[in-house]
Amino acid sequence: MNAARVLSPTAGRLRARQPGKAIWTALFLLFGPLRLVFLLLYFIPKRCRQLPQWTYRQAISNALLKIWFSFASTVEYQTAFSLEPGPEKERFVVMNPKQPDLYSGVAKDKSIEPSPVGAMWYPNLYEPKVDSKKTVVLHFHGGAYVLGGVRPDEGGWGPHLLAITIDGLVLSPQYRLSSQFKGRFPAALQDSITSYQYLLDHGIPSSRIVISGDSAGGNLALALLRYLEEPFCSLPKPCALLLWSPWLDLAGDPKAMDRHPNSKIDYLPPVLIDWGSRMYRPFFLKVDHPYLSPLKKPFASEVPIFMQHCSAEVLFDEQKAFYLQMMEISSNRLARMETPNAPHDIFYLGQVLGFEKEAKEGADGARSFLEGLSKAS
């Protein structure tokens, strides 16, 4: 156990250990149906919904998702991963680490070593003879570094939507989660480097590679871009970076987040942010380190950046602040798309939350952004 976990608050963790976990799960299952019936009745009047303009489905889905994330964070739900292809067959690939010197600086750790990474192709496996001219997006999923997956039933809607919208392909890595053994930083960063090198090794030029990430995946995408900009890194830069409701401040105070005006609207609970931050950060780095919390840590990059986020997010203010901070560097090129009255990360959960239309508009915005870059070059 690293020092960061030793020093973290223990009140919530009592429910993540037996018998507390079993008791809390039993209570969740016992009272769950009653809460569902209450919500089904409560949200019938529009004035009772998180926002009156939300549909009944959006209000119900948002509330249920908040309940689920709060429960999963309280008991510290463990996500199971497998490197077996399963029903996805050839679309699921395993990427092996490369030479040790590829992982330098903060990516080098005495106890966390690069390991094989599973990944999912959308909408189909990359075929060099057929797809040699298509854009390939390397997309990192969200989940506060403790939840989430890449297979179709875990989080495939967003990557599939992006792939068909841009008429390209998306590779979504199953990076190590910090809720797993030896999954803290820099495990995910190592996996992102392995994934990027995998695309290069398959003959895909960096000029056709786009890095992308939603929520915590956006945090990881920025960490990878920052790494590629390091003087010691010899890897070529991608052609663009796409951010979807990125999580930018692991040092944020969960209590302050709970006081945010959007906290009563958005499904993202402070307990999830607290769990993710506590598990991901290593004891030897401050939580406001640039690779953990890019907010207030702008950096110069020749890579154009597109960010889509939503006005009803509890993280909206810090996302807009980061955009403005990056724009202060004259050489940076950024574009921002604000989706009104929508909650956090509709790219990942738009289909679940009933915000498919808004998510598709975000994907269209990314396509227009990439097409503009192509014309400019």
CSV table of C-alpha atoms in Angstrom, one decimal:
chain,number,residue,atom,x,y,z
A,1,MET,CA,0.0,0.0,0.0
A,2,ASN,CA,1.5,3.3,-1.0
A,3,ALA,CA,1.6,6.3,1.3
A,4,ALA,CA,-1.1,8.2,-0.4
A,5,ARG,CA,-3.6,5.4,0.5
A,6,VAL,CA,-2.3,5.2,4.1
A,7,LEU,CA,-2.9,8.9,4.6
A,8,SER,CA,-6.3,9.0,2.9
A,9,PRO,CA,-9.6,9.2,4.9
A,10,THR,CA,-10.8,5.8,6.0
A,11,ALA,CA,-14.4,6.4,6.8
A,12,GLY,CA,-15.6,5.5,3.3
A,13,ARG,CA,-13.1,2.6,2.9
A,14,LEU,CA,-14.8,0.7,5.8
A,15,ARG,CA,-17.7,0.1,3.4
A,16,ALA,CA,-15.2,-1.2,0.8
A,17,ARG,CA,-14.1,-4.0,3.1
A,18,GLN,CA,-16.0,-7.0,4.4
A,19,PRO,CA,-18.3,-7.2,6.2
A,20,GLY,CA,-19.1,-3.5,5.5
A,21,LYS,CA,-19.2,-4.1,1.8
A,22,ALA,CA,-21.7,-7.0,2.0
A,23,ILE,CA,-23.9,-5.0,4.4
A,24,TRP,CA,-23.9,-1.9,2.2
A,25,THR,CA,-24.6,-4.0,-0.9
A,26,ALA,CA,-27.5,-5.7,0.8
A,27,LEU,CA,-29.0,-2.3,1.8
A,28,PHE,CA,-28.5,-1.0,-1.7
A,29,LEU,CA,-30.4,-4.0,-3.2
A,30,LEU,CA,-33.1,-3.9,-0.5
A,31,PHE,CA,-33.9,-0.2,-0.9
A,32,GLY,CA,-33.1,0.0,-4.6
A,33,PRO,CA,-36.6,-0.9,-5.8
A,34,LEU,CA,-38.2,1.6,-3.4
A,35,ARG,CA,-35.9,4.4,-4.7
A,36,LEU,CA,-36.7,3.5,-8.2
A,37,VAL,CA,-40.5,3.7,-7.7
A,38,PHE,CA,-40.0,7.1,-5.9
A,39,LEU,CA,-38.0,8.5,-8.8
A,40,LEU,CA,-40.4,7.2,-11.4
A,41,LEU,CA,-43.2,9.2,-9.7
A,42,TYR,CA,-41.1,12.2,-8.6
A,43,PHE,CA,-39.8,13.1,-12.1
A,44,ILE,CA,-43.2,13.1,-13.8
A,45,PRO,CA,-43.7,16.9,-13.2
A,46,LYS,CA,-41.2,18.8,-15.3
A,47,ARG,CA,-40.6,21.2,-12.4
A,48,CYS,CA,-39.2,18.4,-10.3
A,49,ARG,CA,-36.5,17.3,-12.8
A,50,GLN,CA,-32.9,18.4,-12.6
A,51,LEU,CA,-33.6,20.8,-15.4
A,52,PRO,CA,-37.2,21.5,-16.5
A,53,GLN,CA,-36.2,21.2,-20.2
A,54,TRP,CA,-34.9,17.6,-19.7
A,55,THR,CA,-37.1,14.7,-20.8
A,56,TYR,CA,-38.5,12.2,-18.4
A,57,ARG,CA,-36.0,9.6,-19.6
A,58,GLN,CA,-33.1,12.0,-19.2
A,59,ALA,CA,-34.1,12.9,-15.6
A,60,ILE,CA,-34.6,9.3,-14.6
A,61,SER,CA,-31.4,8.0,-16.2
A,62,ASN,CA,-29.3,10.8,-14.7
A,63,ALA,CA,-30.6,10.1,-11.2
A,64,LEU,CA,-30.1,6.3,-11.5
A,65,LEU,CA,-26.6,6.8,-12.8
A,66,LYS,CA,-25.7,9.0,-9.9
A,67,ILE,CA,-27.0,6.4,-7.5
A,68,TRP,CA,-25.0,3.7,-9.2
A,69,PHE,CA,-21.7,5.7,-9.3
A,70,SER,CA,-22.2,6.6,-5.6
A,71,PHE,CA,-22.7,3.0,-4.7
A,72,ALA,CA,-19.8,1.7,-6.8
A,73,SER,CA,-17.5,4.3,-5.3
A,74,THR,CA,-18.5,3.6,-1.8
A,75,VAL,CA,-17.9,-0.1,-2.0
A,76,GLU,CA,-15.0,0.5,-4.4
A,77,TYR,CA,-16.4,-1.8,-7.1
A,78,GLN,CA,-13.7,-3.9,-8.9
A,79,THR,CA,-13.8,-4.0,-12.7
A,80,ALA,CA,-12.7,-7.3,-14.1
A,81,PHE,CA,-10.5,-7.3,-17.2
A,82,SER,CA,-9.5,-10.1,-19.6
A,83,LEU,CA,-7.0,-10.2,-22.4
A,84,GLU,CA,-9.0,-12.9,-24.1
A,85,PRO,CA,-10.7,-11.9,-27.3
A,86,GLY,CA,-14.1,-13.2,-26.2
A,87,PRO,CA,-17.1,-12.6,-28.6
A,88,GLU,CA,-15.3,-9.6,-30.1
A,89,LYS,CA,-12.9,-12.0,-31.7
A,90,GLU,CA,-10.3,-10.3,-34.0
A,91,ARG,CA,-11.5,-6.8,-33.1
A,92,PHE,CA,-10.0,-7.2,-29.7
A,93,VAL,CA,-6.2,-7.1,-29.8
A,94,VAL,CA,-3.4,-7.3,-27.3
A,95,MET,CA,-0.5,-4.8,-27.5
A,96,ASN,CA,2.8,-5.7,-25.9
A,97,PRO,CA,5.2,-3.2,-24.3
A,98,LYS,CA,8.2,-2.1,-26.3
A,99,GLN,CA,11.8,-1.3,-25.5
A,100,PRO,CA,12.3,0.0,-21.9
A,101,ASP,CA,13.7,3.4,-22.9
A,102,LEU,CA,10.3,4.2,-24.5
A,103,TYR,CA,9.0,4.7,-20.9
A,104,SER,CA,11.2,7.5,-19.4
A,105,GLY,CA,10.7,10.4,-17.0
A,106,VAL,CA,7.5,10.1,-15.0
A,107,ALA,CA,6.5,7.0,-17.0
A,108,LYS,CA,9.4,5.1,-15.4
A,109,ASP,CA,8.6,3.5,-12.1
A,110,LYS,CA,10.5,1.0,-9.9
A,111,SER,CA,7.3,-0.9,-8.9
A,112,ILE,CA,5.0,-0.2,-11.9
A,113,GLU,CA,6.2,-1.8,-15.1
A,114,PRO,CA,4.8,-1.7,-18.6
A,115,SER,CA,2.5,-4.7,-19.3
A,116,PRO,CA,0.4,-6.1,-22.1
A,117,VAL,CA,-2.6,-3.9,-23.0
A,118,GLY,CA,-5.9,-5.1,-24.4
A,119,ALA,CA,-7.7,-2.9,-26.9
A,120,MET,CA,-10.9,-2.8,-28.9
A,121,TRP,CA,-11.2,-1.6,-32.6
A,122,TYR,CA,-14.3,0.3,-33.8
A,123,PRO,CA,-16.2,-0.3,-36.0
A,124,ASN,CA,-13.9,-3.0,-37.3
A,125,LEU,CA,-10.3,-4.3,-37.2
A,126,TYR,CA,-7.8,-2.0,-39.0
A,127,GLU,CA,-6.9,-3.5,-42.4
A,128,PRO,CA,-3.9,-1.8,-44.0
A,129,LYS,CA,-5.0,-2.5,-47.6
A,130,VAL,CA,-8.4,-1.1,-47.0
A,131,ASP,CA,-7.9,1.6,-44.3
A,132,SER,CA,-4.5,3.0,-45.3
A,133,LYS,CA,-5.8,6.5,-45.9
A,134,LYS,CA,-8.3,6.7,-43.0
A,135,THR,CA,-7.9,8.6,-39.8
A,136,VAL,CA,-7.2,6.4,-36.7
A,137,VAL,CA,-8.3,7.7,-33.3
A,138,LEU,CA,-6.6,6.4,-30.2
A,139,HIS,CA,-9.3,6.9,-27.6
A,140,PHE,CA,-9.1,6.5,-23.8
A,141,HIS,CA,-12.3,5.9,-21.9
A,142,GLY,CA,-13.5,7.6,-18.8
A,143,GLY,CA,-14.3,6.3,-15.3
A,144,ALA,CA,-12.2,8.3,-12.9
A,145,TYR,CA,-9.3,5.9,-13.5
A,146,VAL,CA,-11.2,3.3,-11.4
A,147,LEU,CA,-14.2,2.2,-13.5
A,148,GLY,CA,-15.0,1.7,-17.2
A,149,GLY,CA,-14.0,-0.6,-20.1
A,150,VAL,CA,-13.7,-0.8,-23.8
A,151,ARG,CA,-15.8,-3.7,-25.0
A,152,PRO,CA,-19.1,-2.9,-26.8
A,153,ASP,CA,-21.2,-3.5,-23.7
A,154,GLU,CA,-18.9,-1.5,-21.4
A,155,GLY,CA,-18.4,1.7,-23.3
A,156,GLY,CA,-18.4,1.1,-27.0
A,157,TRP,CA,-21.2,3.5,-28.1
A,158,GLY,CA,-19.0,6.7,-28.1
A,159,PRO,CA,-16.0,5.2,-29.9
A,160,HIS,CA,-18.3,3.6,-32.5
A,161,LEU,CA,-20.2,6.9,-33.0
A,162,LEU,CA,-16.9,8.8,-33.5
A,163,ALA,CA,-15.6,6.2,-35.9
A,164,ILE,CA,-18.6,6.3,-38.2
A,165,THR,CA,-18.9,10.1,-38.0
A,166,ILE,CA,-15.4,10.7,-39.2
A,167,ASP,CA,-15.4,7.7,-41.5
A,168,GLY,CA,-12.3,6.4,-39.7
A,169,LEU,CA,-11.4,3.9,-37.1
A,170,VAL,CA,-11.0,4.1,-33.3
A,171,LEU,CA,-8.7,2.0,-31.1
A,172,SER,CA,-9.8,2.1,-27.5
A,173,PRO,CA,-7.1,0.7,-25.0
A,174,GLN,CA,-8.1,-1.2,-21.9
A,175,TYR,CA,-5.6,0.6,-19.8
A,176,ARG,CA,-4.9,-0.5,-16.2
A,177,LEU,CA,-7.3,1.0,-13.6
A,178,SER,CA,-6.0,2.3,-10.3
A,179,SER,CA,-8.6,0.2,-8.5
A,180,GLN,CA,-6.6,-2.9,-9.7
A,181,PHE,CA,-3.3,-4.2,-8.3
A,182,LYS,CA,-0.4,-2.0,-9.3
A,183,GLY,CA,-2.7,0.2,-11.3
A,184,ARG,CA,-1.8,3.6,-9.9
A,185,PHE,CA,0.1,6.2,-11.9
A,186,PRO,CA,2.0,5.8,-14.1
A,187,ALA,CA,0.4,2.5,-15.2
A,188,ALA,CA,-2.2,4.2,-17.4
A,189,LEU,CA,0.4,6.5,-18.9
A,190,GLN,CA,2.6,3.5,-19.7
A,191,ASP,CA,-0.3,1.8,-21.4
A,192,SER,CA,-1.1,4.9,-23.4
A,193,ILE,CA,2.5,5.0,-24.7
A,194,THR,CA,2.4,1.3,-25.6
A,195,SER,CA,-0.9,1.9,-27.5
A,196,TYR,CA,0.5,4.9,-29.4
A,197,GLN,CA,3.6,2.9,-30.4
A,198,TYR,CA,1.4,0.0,-31.4
A,199,LEU,CA,-0.3,2.2,-34.0
A,200,LEU,CA,3.1,3.4,-35.3
A,201,ASP,CA,4.4,-0.1,-35.5
A,202,HIS,CA,1.4,-1.0,-37.7
A,203,GLY,CA,2.5,1.5,-40.3
A,204,ILE,CA,0.0,4.2,-39.4
A,205,PRO,CA,1.8,7.5,-39.7
A,206,SER,CA,1.4,10.0,-36.9
A,207,SER,CA,-0.2,12.4,-39.4
A,208,ARG,CA,-3.2,10.2,-39.5
A,209,ILE,CA,-3.4,9.5,-35.7
A,210,VAL,CA,-5.7,11.5,-33.4
A,211,ILE,CA,-5.5,11.1,-29.6
A,212,SER,CA,-8.8,11.3,-27.8
A,213,GLY,CA,-10.2,10.8,-24.3
A,214,ASP,CA,-13.4,11.4,-22.3
A,215,SER,CA,-13.4,12.4,-18.6
A,216,ALA,CA,-10.5,10.6,-17.0
A,217,GLY,CA,-9.6,9.5,-20.4
A,218,GLY,CA,-9.2,13.1,-21.4
A,219,ASN,CA,-6.8,13.5,-18.5
A,220,LEU,CA,-4.8,10.6,-19.8
A,221,ALA,CA,-4.9,11.9,-23.4
A,222,LEU,CA,-3.4,15.2,-22.1
A,223,ALA,CA,-0.8,13.3,-20.1
A,224,LEU,CA,0.2,11.4,-23.3
A,225,LEU,CA,0.4,14.6,-25.3
A,226,ARG,CA,2.5,16.3,-22.6
A,227,TYR,CA,4.8,13.2,-22.6
A,228,LEU,CA,5.2,13.4,-26.4
A,229,GLU,CA,6.2,17.0,-26.0
A,230,GLU,CA,9.0,16.2,-23.6
A,231,PRO,CA,12.5,16.9,-24.9
A,232,PHE,CA,13.6,13.3,-24.3
A,233,CYS,CA,10.7,11.8,-26.2
A,234,SER,CA,11.5,10.9,-29.8
A,235,LEU,CA,8.0,9.7,-30.8
A,236,PRO,CA,6.3,11.8,-33.5
A,237,LYS,CA,3.3,14.0,-32.6
A,238,PRO,CA,-0.3,13.1,-33.5
A,239,CYS,CA,-2.2,15.3,-35.9
A,240,ALA,CA,-4.8,16.3,-33.3
A,241,LEU,CA,-6.2,15.9,-29.8
A,242,LEU,CA,-9.9,15.5,-28.9
A,243,LEU,CA,-11.1,16.1,-25.4
A,244,TRP,CA,-14.6,15.1,-24.2
A,245,SER,CA,-15.6,16.5,-20.8
A,246,PRO,CA,-12.0,16.1,-19.5
A,247,TRP,CA,-11.2,15.7,-15.8
A,248,LEU,CA,-8.5,18.2,-15.2
A,249,ASP,CA,-8.0,18.6,-11.5
A,250,LEU,CA,-7.3,15.6,-9.3
A,251,ALA,CA,-6.5,18.0,-6.5
A,252,GLY,CA,-10.0,19.4,-6.5
A,253,ASP,CA,-11.9,19.4,-3.2
A,254,PRO,CA,-14.9,17.0,-3.3
A,255,LYS,CA,-16.7,19.2,-0.7
A,256,ALA,CA,-16.3,22.2,-3.0
A,257,MET,CA,-17.6,20.1,-5.8
A,258,ASP,CA,-20.7,19.2,-3.8
A,259,ARG,CA,-21.4,22.9,-3.4
A,260,HIS,CA,-21.1,23.7,-7.1
A,261,PRO,CA,-24.4,24.9,-8.6
A,262,ASN,CA,-24.4,22.0,-11.1
A,263,SER,CA,-24.0,19.3,-8.4
A,264,LYS,CA,-27.8,19.0,-8.1
A,265,ILE,CA,-28.0,18.5,-11.9
A,266,ASP,CA,-25.0,16.4,-12.9
A,267,TYR,CA,-24.8,12.7,-12.2
A,268,LEU,CA,-21.1,12.9,-11.3
A,269,PRO,CA,-20.9,12.3,-7.5
A,270,PRO,CA,-18.0,13.8,-5.4
A,271,VAL,CA,-17.3,10.4,-3.9
A,272,LEU,CA,-16.3,9.0,-7.3
A,273,ILE,CA,-13.9,11.9,-7.8
A,274,ASP,CA,-12.4,11.4,-4.4
A,275,TRP,CA,-12.0,7.6,-4.9
A,276,GLY,CA,-10.4,8.1,-8.3
A,277,SER,CA,-8.0,10.7,-7.2
A,278,ARG,CA,-7.0,8.8,-4.0
A,279,MET,CA,-6.3,5.6,-5.9
A,280,TYR,CA,-4.6,7.0,-8.9
A,281,ARG,CA,-2.0,9.4,-7.4
A,282,PRO,CA,1.3,8.0,-6.2
A,283,PHE,CA,2.9,9.0,-3.0
A,284,PHE,CA,6.0,10.5,-4.6
A,285,LEU,CA,4.0,13.1,-6.7
A,286,LYS,CA,1.9,15.9,-5.4
A,287,VAL,CA,-1.7,15.7,-6.5
A,288,ASP,CA,-1.4,19.0,-8.4
A,289,HIS,CA,1.5,17.6,-10.5
A,290,PRO,CA,1.1,18.5,-14.2
A,291,TYR,CA,0.7,14.9,-15.3
A,292,LEU,CA,-2.1,14.4,-12.7
A,293,SER,CA,-3.8,17.8,-12.7
A,294,PRO,CA,-3.3,19.8,-15.9
A,295,LEU,CA,-5.5,22.6,-14.7
A,296,LYS,CA,-3.3,25.7,-14.2
A,297,LYS,CA,-0.5,23.8,-15.8
A,298,PRO,CA,-0.8,24.9,-19.5
A,299,PHE,CA,1.9,23.7,-21.9
A,300,ALA,CA,2.9,24.6,-25.5
A,301,SER,CA,2.0,22.0,-28.2
A,302,GLU,CA,2.0,22.1,-31.9
A,303,VAL,CA,-0.9,19.6,-31.9
A,304,PRO,CA,-4.4,21.3,-32.4
A,305,ILE,CA,-6.9,20.5,-29.6
A,306,PHE,CA,-10.7,20.2,-29.8
A,307,MET,CA,-12.7,20.2,-26.6
A,308,GLN,CA,-16.4,19.4,-26.2
A,309,HIS,CA,-18.0,19.9,-22.8
A,310,CYS,CA,-21.4,20.6,-21.3
A,311,SER,CA,-22.8,23.5,-19.4
A,312,ALA,CA,-24.6,21.4,-16.7
A,313,GLU,CA,-21.4,19.6,-15.8
A,314,VAL,CA,-20.0,20.0,-12.3
A,315,LEU,CA,-16.6,20.2,-13.9
A,316,PHE,CA,-17.6,22.8,-16.5
A,317,ASP,CA,-15.8,25.8,-14.9
A,318,GLU,CA,-12.4,24.1,-14.6
A,319,GLN,CA,-12.7,22.8,-18.2
A,320,LYS,CA,-13.4,26.3,-19.5
A,321,ALA,CA,-10.6,27.7,-17.3
A,322,PHE,CA,-8.1,25.2,-18.7
A,323,TYR,CA,-9.1,26.1,-22.3
A,324,LEU,CA,-8.4,29.8,-21.6
A,325,GLN,CA,-5.1,28.9,-19.9
A,326,MET,CA,-4.0,26.9,-22.9
A,327,MET,CA,-5.1,29.7,-25.3
A,328,GLU,CA,-2.8,32.2,-23.5
A,329,ILE,CA,0.1,30.4,-25.2
A,330,SER,CA,0.2,32.0,-28.6
A,331,SER,CA,1.4,29.0,-30.5
A,332,ASN,CA,-1.4,26.7,-29.2
A,333,ARG,CA,-4.4,26.1,-31.4
A,334,LEU,CA,-7.7,25.2,-29.7
A,335,ALA,CA,-11.4,25.0,-30.4
A,336,ARG,CA,-14.1,24.6,-27.8
A,337,MET,CA,-17.7,23.3,-28.3
A,338,GLU,CA,-20.1,23.9,-25.4
A,339,THR,CA,-23.2,21.8,-25.3
A,340,PRO,CA,-26.0,23.5,-23.3
A,341,ASN,CA,-28.0,21.9,-20.5
A,342,ALA,CA,-26.3,18.5,-20.7
A,343,PRO,CA,-24.5,16.6,-18.0
A,344,HIS,CA,-20.9,15.2,-17.8
A,345,ASP,CA,-19.4,13.1,-20.6
A,346,ILE,CA,-22.3,12.5,-23.0
A,347,PHE,CA,-19.7,11.1,-25.4
A,348,TYR,CA,-19.3,8.0,-23.2
A,349,LEU,CA,-22.9,7.8,-21.8
A,350,GLY,CA,-25.1,9.8,-24.2
A,351,GLN,CA,-27.0,6.6,-25.2
A,352,VAL,CA,-27.6,5.7,-21.5
A,353,LEU,CA,-28.6,9.2,-20.5
A,354,GLY,CA,-30.8,10.0,-23.4
A,355,PHE,CA,-28.5,12.6,-24.9
A,356,GLU,CA,-27.8,10.8,-28.2
A,357,LYS,CA,-28.6,13.9,-30.3
A,358,GLU,CA,-26.2,16.1,-28.4
A,359,ALA,CA,-23.5,13.5,-28.4
A,360,LYS,CA,-23.8,13.2,-32.2
A,361,GLU,CA,-23.6,17.0,-32.5
A,362,GLY,CA,-20.3,16.8,-30.6
A,363,ALA,CA,-19.0,14.1,-32.9
A,364,ASP,CA,-20.0,16.2,-35.9
A,365,GLY,CA,-18.1,19.1,-34.3
A,366,ALA,CA,-15.0,17.0,-34.0
A,367,ARG,CA,-15.3,15.9,-37.7
A,368,SER,CA,-15.6,19.5,-38.8
A,369,PHE,CA,-12.5,20.3,-36.7
A,370,LEU,CA,-10.5,17.5,-38.3
A,371,GLU,CA,-11.7,18.3,-41.8
A,372,GLY,CA,-10.6,21.9,-41.2
A,373,LEU,CA,-7.1,20.8,-40.2
A,374,SER,CA,-6.9,18.6,-43.3
A,375,LYS,CA,-7.8,21.4,-45.6
A,376,ALA,CA,-5.4,23.8,-43.9
A,377,SER,CA,-2.5,21.3,-44.4
